[in-house]
Short mmCIF file of N, CA and C in Angstrom, two decimals:
data_model
loop_
_atom_site.label_atom_id
_atom_site.label_comp_id
_atom_site.label_asym_id
_atom_site.label_seq_id
_atom_site.Cartn_x
_atom_site.Cartn_y
_atom_site.Cartn_z
N MET A 954 237.85 51.71 123.03
CA MET A 954 238.05 52.92 123.83
C MET A 954 237.63 52.62 125.27
N THR A 955 238.50 52.95 126.21
CA THR A 955 238.17 52.69 127.61
C THR A 955 237.54 53.92 128.23
N ALA A 956 236.95 53.69 129.42
CA ALA A 956 236.24 54.79 130.08
C ALA A 956 237.17 55.94 130.43
N ASP A 957 238.46 55.63 130.70
CA ASP A 957 239.37 56.70 131.08
C ASP A 957 240.16 57.25 129.90
N SER A 958 239.77 56.84 128.72
CA SER A 958 240.42 57.37 127.52
C SER A 958 240.11 58.86 127.39
N PRO A 959 241.09 59.66 126.94
CA PRO A 959 240.84 61.10 126.80
C PRO A 959 239.76 61.40 125.76
N ASN A 960 239.48 60.44 124.90
CA ASN A 960 238.46 60.65 123.88
C ASN A 960 237.11 60.06 124.25
N ALA A 961 237.00 59.56 125.48
CA ALA A 961 235.73 58.96 125.92
C ALA A 961 234.65 60.03 125.97
N PRO A 962 233.42 59.71 125.53
CA PRO A 962 232.34 60.70 125.57
C PRO A 962 231.97 61.07 127.00
N GLU A 963 231.57 62.32 127.17
CA GLU A 963 231.11 62.76 128.50
C GLU A 963 229.83 62.06 128.86
N PRO A 964 229.65 61.65 130.13
CA PRO A 964 228.38 61.03 130.53
C PRO A 964 227.26 62.06 130.42
N THR A 965 226.12 61.61 130.02
CA THR A 965 224.97 62.52 129.87
C THR A 965 223.89 62.18 130.88
N LEU A 966 223.15 63.22 131.29
CA LEU A 966 222.04 63.01 132.21
C LEU A 966 220.85 62.50 131.41
N THR A 967 220.20 61.51 131.93
CA THR A 967 218.98 61.00 131.31
C THR A 967 217.83 61.16 132.28
N SER A 968 216.63 60.90 131.81
CA SER A 968 215.45 61.03 132.67
C SER A 968 215.50 60.06 133.83
N THR A 969 216.32 59.01 133.71
CA THR A 969 216.36 58.02 134.79
C THR A 969 217.30 58.42 135.92
N ASN A 970 218.28 59.30 135.62
CA ASN A 970 219.20 59.66 136.70
C ASN A 970 219.19 61.14 137.04
N ARG A 971 218.24 61.87 136.49
CA ARG A 971 218.12 63.29 136.81
C ARG A 971 217.02 63.47 137.85
N GLU A 972 217.31 64.12 138.94
CA GLU A 972 216.29 64.33 139.97
C GLU A 972 215.27 65.36 139.48
N ASN A 973 214.01 65.05 139.72
CA ASN A 973 212.94 65.94 139.27
C ASN A 973 212.47 66.81 140.44
N HIS A 974 213.35 67.72 140.89
CA HIS A 974 213.01 68.57 142.02
C HIS A 974 212.84 70.02 141.57
N VAL A 975 211.84 70.67 142.14
CA VAL A 975 211.71 72.12 141.98
C VAL A 975 212.49 72.74 143.12
N THR A 976 213.44 73.61 142.80
CA THR A 976 214.37 74.08 143.83
C THR A 976 214.19 75.54 144.21
N THR A 977 212.99 76.08 143.97
CA THR A 977 212.71 77.44 144.42
C THR A 977 212.17 77.37 145.84
N GLY A 978 212.95 77.87 146.80
CA GLY A 978 212.54 77.79 148.20
C GLY A 978 211.67 78.97 148.60
N ALA A 979 210.95 78.81 149.68
CA ALA A 979 210.12 79.88 150.24
C ALA A 979 209.65 79.45 151.61
N THR A 980 209.38 80.44 152.45
CA THR A 980 208.74 80.18 153.74
C THR A 980 207.29 80.64 153.66
N VAL A 981 206.39 79.77 154.07
CA VAL A 981 204.98 80.12 154.20
C VAL A 981 204.62 79.98 155.67
N TRP A 982 204.42 81.13 156.33
CA TRP A 982 204.11 81.13 157.77
C TRP A 982 202.60 81.25 157.94
N LEU A 983 201.99 80.21 158.51
CA LEU A 983 200.56 80.22 158.76
C LEU A 983 200.33 80.57 160.22
N THR A 984 199.89 81.79 160.48
CA THR A 984 199.64 82.24 161.83
C THR A 984 198.14 82.25 162.12
N GLY A 985 197.79 82.08 163.37
CA GLY A 985 196.38 82.04 163.75
C GLY A 985 196.25 81.45 165.14
N LEU A 986 195.04 81.45 165.66
CA LEU A 986 194.79 80.96 167.02
C LEU A 986 194.96 79.45 167.11
N PRO A 987 195.09 78.92 168.35
CA PRO A 987 195.08 77.47 168.51
C PRO A 987 193.80 76.87 167.93
N SER A 988 193.94 75.77 167.20
CA SER A 988 192.82 75.06 166.56
C SER A 988 192.21 75.83 165.40
N ALA A 989 192.96 76.79 164.85
CA ALA A 989 192.46 77.54 163.70
C ALA A 989 192.47 76.71 162.42
N GLY A 990 193.31 75.66 162.39
CA GLY A 990 193.43 74.82 161.20
C GLY A 990 194.76 74.97 160.49
N LYS A 991 195.71 75.64 161.11
CA LYS A 991 197.00 75.93 160.48
C LYS A 991 197.74 74.67 160.04
N THR A 992 197.90 73.73 160.96
CA THR A 992 198.68 72.53 160.69
C THR A 992 197.99 71.65 159.65
N THR A 993 196.68 71.53 159.74
CA THR A 993 195.92 70.72 158.79
C THR A 993 196.08 71.27 157.38
N ILE A 994 195.99 72.58 157.25
CA ILE A 994 196.17 73.22 155.94
C ILE A 994 197.60 73.01 155.44
N ALA A 995 198.57 73.16 156.34
CA ALA A 995 199.98 73.01 155.95
C ALA A 995 200.26 71.62 155.40
N PHE A 996 199.75 70.58 156.05
CA PHE A 996 200.00 69.22 155.59
C PHE A 996 199.27 68.93 154.28
N GLU A 997 198.09 69.49 154.11
CA GLU A 997 197.36 69.33 152.85
C GLU A 997 198.16 69.98 151.70
N LEU A 998 198.66 71.18 151.95
CA LEU A 998 199.46 71.88 150.95
C LEU A 998 200.76 71.14 150.67
N ALA A 999 201.39 70.63 151.72
CA ALA A 999 202.66 69.91 151.57
C ALA A 999 202.50 68.72 150.64
N GLY A 1000 201.40 67.99 150.78
CA GLY A 1000 201.16 66.83 149.93
C GLY A 1000 201.08 67.21 148.47
N ARG A 1001 200.37 68.29 148.17
CA ARG A 1001 200.23 68.73 146.79
C ARG A 1001 201.57 69.18 146.23
N LEU A 1002 202.32 69.94 147.01
CA LEU A 1002 203.62 70.42 146.53
C LEU A 1002 204.59 69.27 146.28
N ARG A 1003 204.60 68.29 147.18
CA ARG A 1003 205.51 67.14 147.01
C ARG A 1003 205.18 66.36 145.74
N GLU A 1004 203.90 66.23 145.45
CA GLU A 1004 203.49 65.52 144.23
C GLU A 1004 204.04 66.20 142.98
N GLU A 1005 204.28 67.50 143.07
CA GLU A 1005 204.78 68.26 141.92
C GLU A 1005 206.31 68.36 141.91
N GLY A 1006 206.95 67.71 142.86
CA GLY A 1006 208.41 67.70 142.87
C GLY A 1006 209.09 68.72 143.75
N HIS A 1007 208.30 69.43 144.56
CA HIS A 1007 208.89 70.41 145.47
C HIS A 1007 209.48 69.71 146.69
N LEU A 1008 210.56 70.25 147.20
CA LEU A 1008 211.10 69.82 148.49
C LEU A 1008 210.34 70.60 149.56
N VAL A 1009 209.75 69.89 150.51
CA VAL A 1009 208.87 70.53 151.49
C VAL A 1009 209.18 70.02 152.89
N GLU A 1010 209.17 70.94 153.85
CA GLU A 1010 209.23 70.58 155.27
C GLU A 1010 208.14 71.36 156.00
N VAL A 1011 207.40 70.67 156.85
CA VAL A 1011 206.43 71.32 157.73
C VAL A 1011 207.09 71.46 159.10
N LEU A 1012 207.27 72.69 159.55
CA LEU A 1012 207.90 72.93 160.85
C LEU A 1012 206.79 73.05 161.90
N ASP A 1013 206.48 71.94 162.52
CA ASP A 1013 205.41 71.88 163.50
C ASP A 1013 205.85 72.52 164.82
N GLY A 1014 205.01 73.40 165.34
CA GLY A 1014 205.38 74.15 166.54
C GLY A 1014 205.63 73.28 167.75
N ASP A 1015 204.84 72.23 167.94
CA ASP A 1015 205.03 71.34 169.09
C ASP A 1015 206.36 70.60 169.00
N GLU A 1016 206.70 70.15 167.80
CA GLU A 1016 207.97 69.45 167.63
C GLU A 1016 209.15 70.39 167.86
N ILE A 1017 209.04 71.62 167.37
CA ILE A 1017 210.11 72.59 167.58
C ILE A 1017 210.32 72.83 169.06
N ARG A 1018 209.22 72.98 169.79
CA ARG A 1018 209.35 73.22 171.24
C ARG A 1018 210.00 72.03 171.94
N GLU A 1019 209.73 70.84 171.47
CA GLU A 1019 210.30 69.66 172.11
C GLU A 1019 211.78 69.52 171.82
N PHE A 1020 212.18 69.76 170.58
CA PHE A 1020 213.55 69.44 170.17
C PHE A 1020 214.49 70.64 170.08
N ILE A 1021 213.96 71.83 169.82
CA ILE A 1021 214.83 73.00 169.63
C ILE A 1021 214.62 74.05 170.72
N SER A 1022 213.40 74.18 171.19
CA SER A 1022 213.11 75.20 172.19
C SER A 1022 212.72 74.62 173.54
N ALA A 1023 213.20 73.43 173.83
CA ALA A 1023 212.92 72.82 175.13
C ALA A 1023 213.45 73.75 176.22
N GLY A 1024 212.67 73.94 177.25
CA GLY A 1024 213.09 74.82 178.34
C GLY A 1024 212.48 76.21 178.26
N LEU A 1025 211.99 76.58 177.09
CA LEU A 1025 211.32 77.87 176.97
C LEU A 1025 209.89 77.77 177.50
N GLY A 1026 209.45 78.84 178.15
CA GLY A 1026 208.08 78.89 178.64
C GLY A 1026 207.18 79.61 177.66
N PHE A 1027 206.16 80.27 178.20
CA PHE A 1027 205.20 80.96 177.33
C PHE A 1027 205.07 82.44 177.67
N SER A 1028 206.13 83.00 178.29
CA SER A 1028 206.16 84.44 178.49
C SER A 1028 206.32 85.11 177.14
N ARG A 1029 206.07 86.41 177.10
CA ARG A 1029 206.24 87.12 175.82
C ARG A 1029 207.66 86.95 175.30
N GLU A 1030 208.65 87.07 176.18
CA GLU A 1030 210.04 86.95 175.75
C GLU A 1030 210.35 85.56 175.21
N ASP A 1031 209.88 84.53 175.92
CA ASP A 1031 210.14 83.16 175.47
C ASP A 1031 209.43 82.85 174.16
N ARG A 1032 208.21 83.36 174.01
CA ARG A 1032 207.50 83.15 172.75
C ARG A 1032 208.26 83.82 171.60
N HIS A 1033 208.81 85.01 171.87
CA HIS A 1033 209.57 85.72 170.84
C HIS A 1033 210.81 84.91 170.45
N VAL A 1034 211.53 84.41 171.44
CA VAL A 1034 212.74 83.62 171.16
C VAL A 1034 212.38 82.38 170.34
N ASN A 1035 211.28 81.72 170.71
CA ASN A 1035 210.86 80.52 169.99
C ASN A 1035 210.56 80.84 168.53
N VAL A 1036 209.85 81.93 168.28
CA VAL A 1036 209.50 82.32 166.91
C VAL A 1036 210.76 82.66 166.12
N GLN A 1037 211.73 83.32 166.75
CA GLN A 1037 212.96 83.66 166.04
C GLN A 1037 213.75 82.41 165.67
N ARG A 1038 213.75 81.42 166.55
CA ARG A 1038 214.45 80.17 166.24
C ARG A 1038 213.79 79.47 165.06
N ILE A 1039 212.47 79.44 165.08
CA ILE A 1039 211.75 78.82 163.97
C ILE A 1039 211.98 79.60 162.68
N GLY A 1040 211.97 80.93 162.79
CA GLY A 1040 212.21 81.77 161.63
C GLY A 1040 213.59 81.55 161.03
N PHE A 1041 214.59 81.38 161.88
CA PHE A 1041 215.95 81.10 161.42
C PHE A 1041 216.00 79.78 160.66
N LEU A 1042 215.37 78.76 161.24
CA LEU A 1042 215.37 77.44 160.61
C LEU A 1042 214.62 77.46 159.28
N ALA A 1043 213.47 78.15 159.26
CA ALA A 1043 212.67 78.24 158.04
C ALA A 1043 213.46 78.95 156.93
N GLU A 1044 214.11 80.04 157.28
CA GLU A 1044 214.87 80.80 156.28
C GLU A 1044 216.05 79.98 155.76
N LEU A 1045 216.68 79.22 156.64
CA LEU A 1045 217.80 78.37 156.24
C LEU A 1045 217.33 77.32 155.22
N LEU A 1046 216.19 76.70 155.50
CA LEU A 1046 215.64 75.72 154.58
C LEU A 1046 215.24 76.37 153.26
N ALA A 1047 214.51 77.48 153.36
CA ALA A 1047 214.00 78.15 152.16
C ALA A 1047 215.15 78.63 151.27
N ARG A 1048 216.19 79.14 151.90
CA ARG A 1048 217.35 79.62 151.15
C ARG A 1048 218.02 78.49 150.38
N ASN A 1049 217.79 77.26 150.82
CA ASN A 1049 218.40 76.11 150.17
C ASN A 1049 217.39 75.29 149.36
N GLY A 1050 216.35 75.97 148.89
CA GLY A 1050 215.46 75.36 147.92
C GLY A 1050 214.28 74.59 148.46
N VAL A 1051 214.03 74.70 149.75
CA VAL A 1051 212.93 73.96 150.37
C VAL A 1051 211.73 74.89 150.59
N LYS A 1052 210.54 74.38 150.40
CA LYS A 1052 209.34 75.09 150.83
C LYS A 1052 209.15 74.79 152.32
N ALA A 1053 209.35 75.78 153.16
CA ALA A 1053 209.18 75.61 154.61
C ALA A 1053 207.79 76.11 154.99
N LEU A 1054 206.93 75.19 155.38
CA LEU A 1054 205.57 75.54 155.79
C LEU A 1054 205.54 75.58 157.31
N VAL A 1055 205.15 76.72 157.86
CA VAL A 1055 205.29 76.95 159.31
C VAL A 1055 203.93 77.26 159.94
N PRO A 1056 203.22 76.23 160.41
CA PRO A 1056 201.92 76.45 161.06
C PRO A 1056 202.11 76.74 162.55
N VAL A 1057 202.57 77.95 162.85
CA VAL A 1057 202.93 78.33 164.21
C VAL A 1057 202.21 79.63 164.58
N ILE A 1058 201.62 79.69 165.77
CA ILE A 1058 200.79 80.83 166.18
C ILE A 1058 201.51 82.16 166.01
N ALA A 1059 202.72 82.28 166.58
CA ALA A 1059 203.49 83.54 166.53
C ALA A 1059 202.58 84.72 166.86
N PRO A 1060 202.18 84.87 168.12
CA PRO A 1060 201.11 85.81 168.46
C PRO A 1060 201.46 87.28 168.37
N TYR A 1061 202.75 87.62 168.33
CA TYR A 1061 203.13 89.03 168.40
C TYR A 1061 203.62 89.56 167.06
N ALA A 1062 203.09 90.71 166.68
CA ALA A 1062 203.41 91.31 165.38
C ALA A 1062 204.90 91.60 165.23
N ASP A 1063 205.55 92.05 166.30
CA ASP A 1063 206.98 92.39 166.17
C ASP A 1063 207.82 91.14 165.94
N SER A 1064 207.42 90.03 166.53
CA SER A 1064 208.15 88.77 166.30
C SER A 1064 208.02 88.34 164.84
N ARG A 1065 206.81 88.41 164.31
CA ARG A 1065 206.60 88.03 162.92
C ARG A 1065 207.34 88.96 161.97
N GLU A 1066 207.35 90.24 162.29
CA GLU A 1066 208.04 91.22 161.44
C GLU A 1066 209.54 90.96 161.43
N ALA A 1067 210.09 90.56 162.57
CA ALA A 1067 211.52 90.25 162.63
C ALA A 1067 211.86 89.07 161.73
N VAL A 1068 210.97 88.08 161.68
CA VAL A 1068 211.18 86.93 160.80
C VAL A 1068 211.10 87.36 159.33
N ARG A 1069 210.11 88.18 159.02
CA ARG A 1069 209.99 88.68 157.63
C ARG A 1069 211.26 89.44 157.23
N LYS A 1070 211.76 90.27 158.14
CA LYS A 1070 212.95 91.08 157.85
C LYS A 1070 214.16 90.19 157.60
N ARG A 1071 214.29 89.11 158.37
CA ARG A 1071 215.40 88.17 158.17
C ARG A 1071 215.36 87.62 156.74
N HIS A 1072 214.17 87.27 156.30
CA HIS A 1072 214.02 86.73 154.95
C HIS A 1072 214.34 87.80 153.90
N GLN A 1073 213.86 89.01 154.13
CA GLN A 1073 214.11 90.09 153.17
C GLN A 1073 215.60 90.35 153.03
N GLU A 1074 216.30 90.33 154.15
CA GLU A 1074 217.73 90.64 154.13
C GLU A 1074 218.52 89.61 153.34
N SER A 1075 218.04 88.37 153.30
CA SER A 1075 218.75 87.33 152.56
C SER A 1075 218.15 87.11 151.17
N GLY A 1076 217.11 87.88 150.84
CA GLY A 1076 216.48 87.74 149.54
C GLY A 1076 215.68 86.45 149.40
N THR A 1077 215.18 85.94 150.52
CA THR A 1077 214.43 84.68 150.53
C THR A 1077 212.93 84.97 150.58
N ALA A 1078 212.18 84.27 149.74
CA ALA A 1078 210.74 84.50 149.66
C ALA A 1078 210.05 84.15 150.98
N TYR A 1079 209.14 85.03 151.40
CA TYR A 1079 208.42 84.85 152.65
C TYR A 1079 206.97 85.28 152.47
N LEU A 1080 206.04 84.40 152.83
CA LEU A 1080 204.62 84.70 152.72
C LEU A 1080 203.96 84.50 154.09
N GLU A 1081 203.18 85.48 154.49
CA GLU A 1081 202.46 85.38 155.76
C GLU A 1081 200.98 85.10 155.46
N VAL A 1082 200.49 84.00 156.00
CA VAL A 1082 199.09 83.61 155.80
C VAL A 1082 198.39 83.63 157.15
N HIS A 1083 197.34 84.44 157.25
CA HIS A 1083 196.57 84.50 158.49
C HIS A 1083 195.38 83.57 158.38
N VAL A 1084 195.42 82.49 159.13
CA VAL A 1084 194.28 81.58 159.21
C VAL A 1084 193.34 82.18 160.27
N ALA A 1085 192.40 82.99 159.78
CA ALA A 1085 191.65 83.91 160.64
C ALA A 1085 190.38 83.29 161.22
N THR A 1086 190.48 82.07 161.71
CA THR A 1086 189.33 81.40 162.30
C THR A 1086 188.98 82.07 163.62
N PRO A 1087 187.72 82.46 163.83
CA PRO A 1087 187.33 83.14 165.07
C PRO A 1087 187.52 82.24 166.29
N VAL A 1088 187.79 82.86 167.43
CA VAL A 1088 188.04 82.10 168.66
C VAL A 1088 186.83 81.23 169.01
N GLU A 1089 185.63 81.69 168.66
CA GLU A 1089 184.43 80.90 168.98
C GLU A 1089 184.45 79.56 168.24
N VAL A 1090 184.93 79.58 167.00
CA VAL A 1090 185.03 78.35 166.21
C VAL A 1090 186.18 77.49 166.72
N CYS A 1091 187.31 78.13 167.00
CA CYS A 1091 188.48 77.40 167.50
C CYS A 1091 188.17 76.68 168.81
N SER A 1092 187.43 77.33 169.68
CA SER A 1092 187.13 76.73 170.99
C SER A 1092 186.21 75.53 170.87
N VAL A 1093 185.39 75.49 169.82
CA VAL A 1093 184.54 74.32 169.57
C VAL A 1093 185.38 73.19 168.99
N ARG A 1094 186.26 73.52 168.07
CA ARG A 1094 187.16 72.50 167.49
C ARG A 1094 188.06 71.92 168.58
N ASP A 1095 188.73 72.79 169.30
CA ASP A 1095 189.57 72.46 170.47
C ASP A 1095 190.37 71.17 170.27
N VAL A 1096 191.16 71.13 169.22
CA VAL A 1096 191.87 69.92 168.82
C VAL A 1096 192.71 69.32 169.96
N LYS A 1097 193.36 70.17 170.74
CA LYS A 1097 194.25 69.67 171.81
C LYS A 1097 193.64 69.80 173.20
N GLY A 1098 192.38 70.21 173.28
CA GLY A 1098 191.73 70.33 174.58
C GLY A 1098 192.18 71.54 175.38
N LEU A 1099 192.85 72.50 174.73
CA LEU A 1099 193.39 73.66 175.45
C LEU A 1099 192.30 74.59 175.95
N TYR A 1100 191.28 74.81 175.11
CA TYR A 1100 190.20 75.73 175.51
C TYR A 1100 189.42 75.15 176.69
N ALA A 1101 189.22 73.84 176.69
CA ALA A 1101 188.51 73.20 177.80
C ALA A 1101 189.32 73.32 179.09
N LYS A 1102 190.63 73.13 178.99
CA LYS A 1102 191.49 73.26 180.16
C LYS A 1102 191.48 74.69 180.69
N GLN A 1103 191.50 75.65 179.78
CA GLN A 1103 191.49 77.05 180.20
C GLN A 1103 190.18 77.38 180.89
N ALA A 1104 189.08 76.89 180.33
CA ALA A 1104 187.76 77.15 180.91
C ALA A 1104 187.62 76.52 182.28
N ALA A 1105 188.32 75.40 182.49
CA ALA A 1105 188.26 74.69 183.77
C ALA A 1105 189.27 75.23 184.77
N GLY A 1106 190.03 76.24 184.38
CA GLY A 1106 191.02 76.82 185.28
C GLY A 1106 192.30 76.01 185.39
N GLU A 1107 192.49 75.05 184.48
CA GLU A 1107 193.68 74.20 184.53
C GLU A 1107 194.83 74.76 183.70
N LEU A 1108 194.56 75.84 182.95
CA LEU A 1108 195.55 76.39 182.04
C LEU A 1108 195.38 77.89 181.97
N THR A 1109 196.49 78.60 182.01
CA THR A 1109 196.45 80.06 181.81
C THR A 1109 197.40 80.41 180.67
N GLY A 1110 197.25 81.61 180.13
CA GLY A 1110 198.12 82.05 179.05
C GLY A 1110 197.75 81.48 177.69
N LEU A 1111 196.45 81.19 177.49
CA LEU A 1111 196.02 80.64 176.20
C LEU A 1111 195.85 81.78 175.20
N THR A 1112 196.60 81.69 174.12
CA THR A 1112 196.58 82.74 173.10
C THR A 1112 195.18 82.99 172.57
N GLY A 1113 194.79 84.25 172.60
CA GLY A 1113 193.48 84.63 172.09
C GLY A 1113 192.37 84.58 173.12
N VAL A 1114 192.69 84.04 174.29
CA VAL A 1114 191.69 83.98 175.37
C VAL A 1114 192.16 84.84 176.54
N ASP A 1115 193.20 84.41 177.23
CA ASP A 1115 193.73 85.22 178.33
C ASP A 1115 195.19 85.59 178.09
N ASP A 1116 195.62 85.51 176.82
CA ASP A 1116 196.93 85.98 176.42
C ASP A 1116 196.75 86.62 175.04
N PRO A 1117 197.51 87.67 174.72
CA PRO A 1117 197.24 88.42 173.48
C PRO A 1117 197.50 87.62 172.20
N TYR A 1118 196.72 87.94 171.19
CA TYR A 1118 197.04 87.54 169.82
C TYR A 1118 196.89 88.77 168.94
N GLU A 1119 197.99 89.23 168.38
CA GLU A 1119 197.98 90.41 167.52
C GLU A 1119 197.83 89.96 166.08
N ALA A 1120 196.60 90.02 165.58
CA ALA A 1120 196.31 89.55 164.23
C ALA A 1120 197.05 90.40 163.20
N PRO A 1121 197.56 89.77 162.14
CA PRO A 1121 198.24 90.54 161.09
C PRO A 1121 197.30 91.55 160.45
N GLU A 1122 197.80 92.75 160.23
CA GLU A 1122 196.99 93.79 159.59
C GLU A 1122 197.01 93.66 158.07
N THR A 1123 198.16 93.26 157.53
CA THR A 1123 198.28 93.15 156.07
C THR A 1123 198.99 91.85 155.68
N PRO A 1124 198.38 90.71 155.97
CA PRO A 1124 199.01 89.44 155.58
C PRO A 1124 199.00 89.30 154.06
N ASP A 1125 199.81 88.41 153.54
CA ASP A 1125 199.80 88.14 152.11
C ASP A 1125 198.51 87.43 151.71
N LEU A 1126 197.92 86.71 152.66
CA LEU A 1126 196.67 86.01 152.41
C LEU A 1126 195.93 85.83 153.73
N ARG A 1127 194.63 86.02 153.70
CA ARG A 1127 193.80 85.76 154.88
C ARG A 1127 192.81 84.64 154.53
N ILE A 1128 192.76 83.62 155.37
CA ILE A 1128 191.88 82.47 155.14
C ILE A 1128 190.83 82.40 156.24
N ASP A 1129 189.57 82.33 155.83
CA ASP A 1129 188.48 82.08 156.78
C ASP A 1129 188.16 80.60 156.71
N SER A 1130 188.92 79.81 157.48
CA SER A 1130 188.86 78.35 157.31
C SER A 1130 187.50 77.77 157.69
N GLN A 1131 186.74 78.51 158.50
CA GLN A 1131 185.43 77.99 158.91
C GLN A 1131 184.42 78.02 157.77
N GLU A 1132 184.79 78.71 156.69
CA GLU A 1132 183.86 78.87 155.57
C GLU A 1132 184.25 78.05 154.35
N GLN A 1133 185.32 77.23 154.47
CA GLN A 1133 185.75 76.42 153.33
C GLN A 1133 186.38 75.12 153.81
N THR A 1134 186.54 74.19 152.89
CA THR A 1134 187.16 72.92 153.23
C THR A 1134 188.67 73.11 153.37
N VAL A 1135 189.31 72.12 153.97
CA VAL A 1135 190.77 72.14 154.09
C VAL A 1135 191.40 72.20 152.70
N GLN A 1136 190.84 71.45 151.77
CA GLN A 1136 191.37 71.43 150.41
C GLN A 1136 191.27 72.81 149.76
N GLU A 1137 190.17 73.49 149.99
CA GLU A 1137 190.00 74.84 149.44
C GLU A 1137 190.98 75.82 150.06
N SER A 1138 191.18 75.70 151.37
CA SER A 1138 192.13 76.57 152.05
C SER A 1138 193.55 76.35 151.52
N ALA A 1139 193.93 75.08 151.39
CA ALA A 1139 195.26 74.76 150.87
C ALA A 1139 195.41 75.25 149.43
N ALA A 1140 194.33 75.14 148.66
CA ALA A 1140 194.36 75.58 147.26
C ALA A 1140 194.57 77.09 147.17
N SER A 1141 194.02 77.83 148.12
CA SER A 1141 194.19 79.29 148.09
C SER A 1141 195.64 79.68 148.40
N VAL A 1142 196.30 78.92 149.28
CA VAL A 1142 197.72 79.17 149.55
C VAL A 1142 198.56 78.79 148.32
N TYR A 1143 198.20 77.67 147.70
CA TYR A 1143 198.90 77.24 146.49
C TYR A 1143 198.76 78.30 145.40
N ALA A 1144 197.57 78.87 145.27
CA ALA A 1144 197.34 79.92 144.27
C ALA A 1144 198.23 81.12 144.53
N LEU A 1145 198.41 81.47 145.81
CA LEU A 1145 199.29 82.58 146.16
C LEU A 1145 200.73 82.27 145.77
N LEU A 1146 201.17 81.05 146.06
CA LEU A 1146 202.53 80.65 145.67
C LEU A 1146 202.69 80.74 144.16
N SER A 1147 201.69 80.27 143.42
CA SER A 1147 201.76 80.32 141.96
C SER A 1147 201.83 81.76 141.46
N GLU A 1148 201.01 82.61 142.08
CA GLU A 1148 200.97 84.02 141.70
C GLU A 1148 202.33 84.69 141.89
N ARG A 1149 203.07 84.24 142.91
CA ARG A 1149 204.39 84.82 143.20
C ARG A 1149 205.52 84.09 142.47
N GLY A 1150 205.15 83.14 141.62
CA GLY A 1150 206.15 82.40 140.88
C GLY A 1150 206.91 81.38 141.70
N LEU A 1151 206.26 80.86 142.75
CA LEU A 1151 206.91 79.95 143.68
C LEU A 1151 206.35 78.53 143.62
N ALA A 1152 205.37 78.30 142.77
CA ALA A 1152 204.79 76.96 142.63
C ALA A 1152 204.48 76.68 141.16
#
């Protein structure tokens, strides 16, 4: 019997040629002040999810600004446009089975709500996580030197210092990262995903 014979058996999937991917997508938006720990938590969570077979992308705010939002400034309008672009990309990924982890400040409540609404309209899972590290702790961490520059008068418009940050009133999860390890913070987000049937 040849392979093109009408009586040839159908090929079957085996463990060696079947991809072991979890295809339930979701967006996890980690909002908080600069140096709150958003990106560190996102990458820690991403590693755990990938080990379990999830498709994961971390949408880093600096990279987005360089490649997708180049030319935008830091006015309220430009910040809103930037967040909407990131929200569009996250929803697109999540709708196609990817866990989109978004460690982006998104300082304005109306911008974040517009992103949530986009996800709701398409039936795509969306979780808002507030990494609620106090500005006093963030300014000591000062991962990118922004607080030092602001204090020296070299920078204006720093979120949470001389530019507004509208903290979420009812996030899906609030993390006090100064009181726990990165692993514990990531585990709490993972627990939320599990609770919602997404991990």
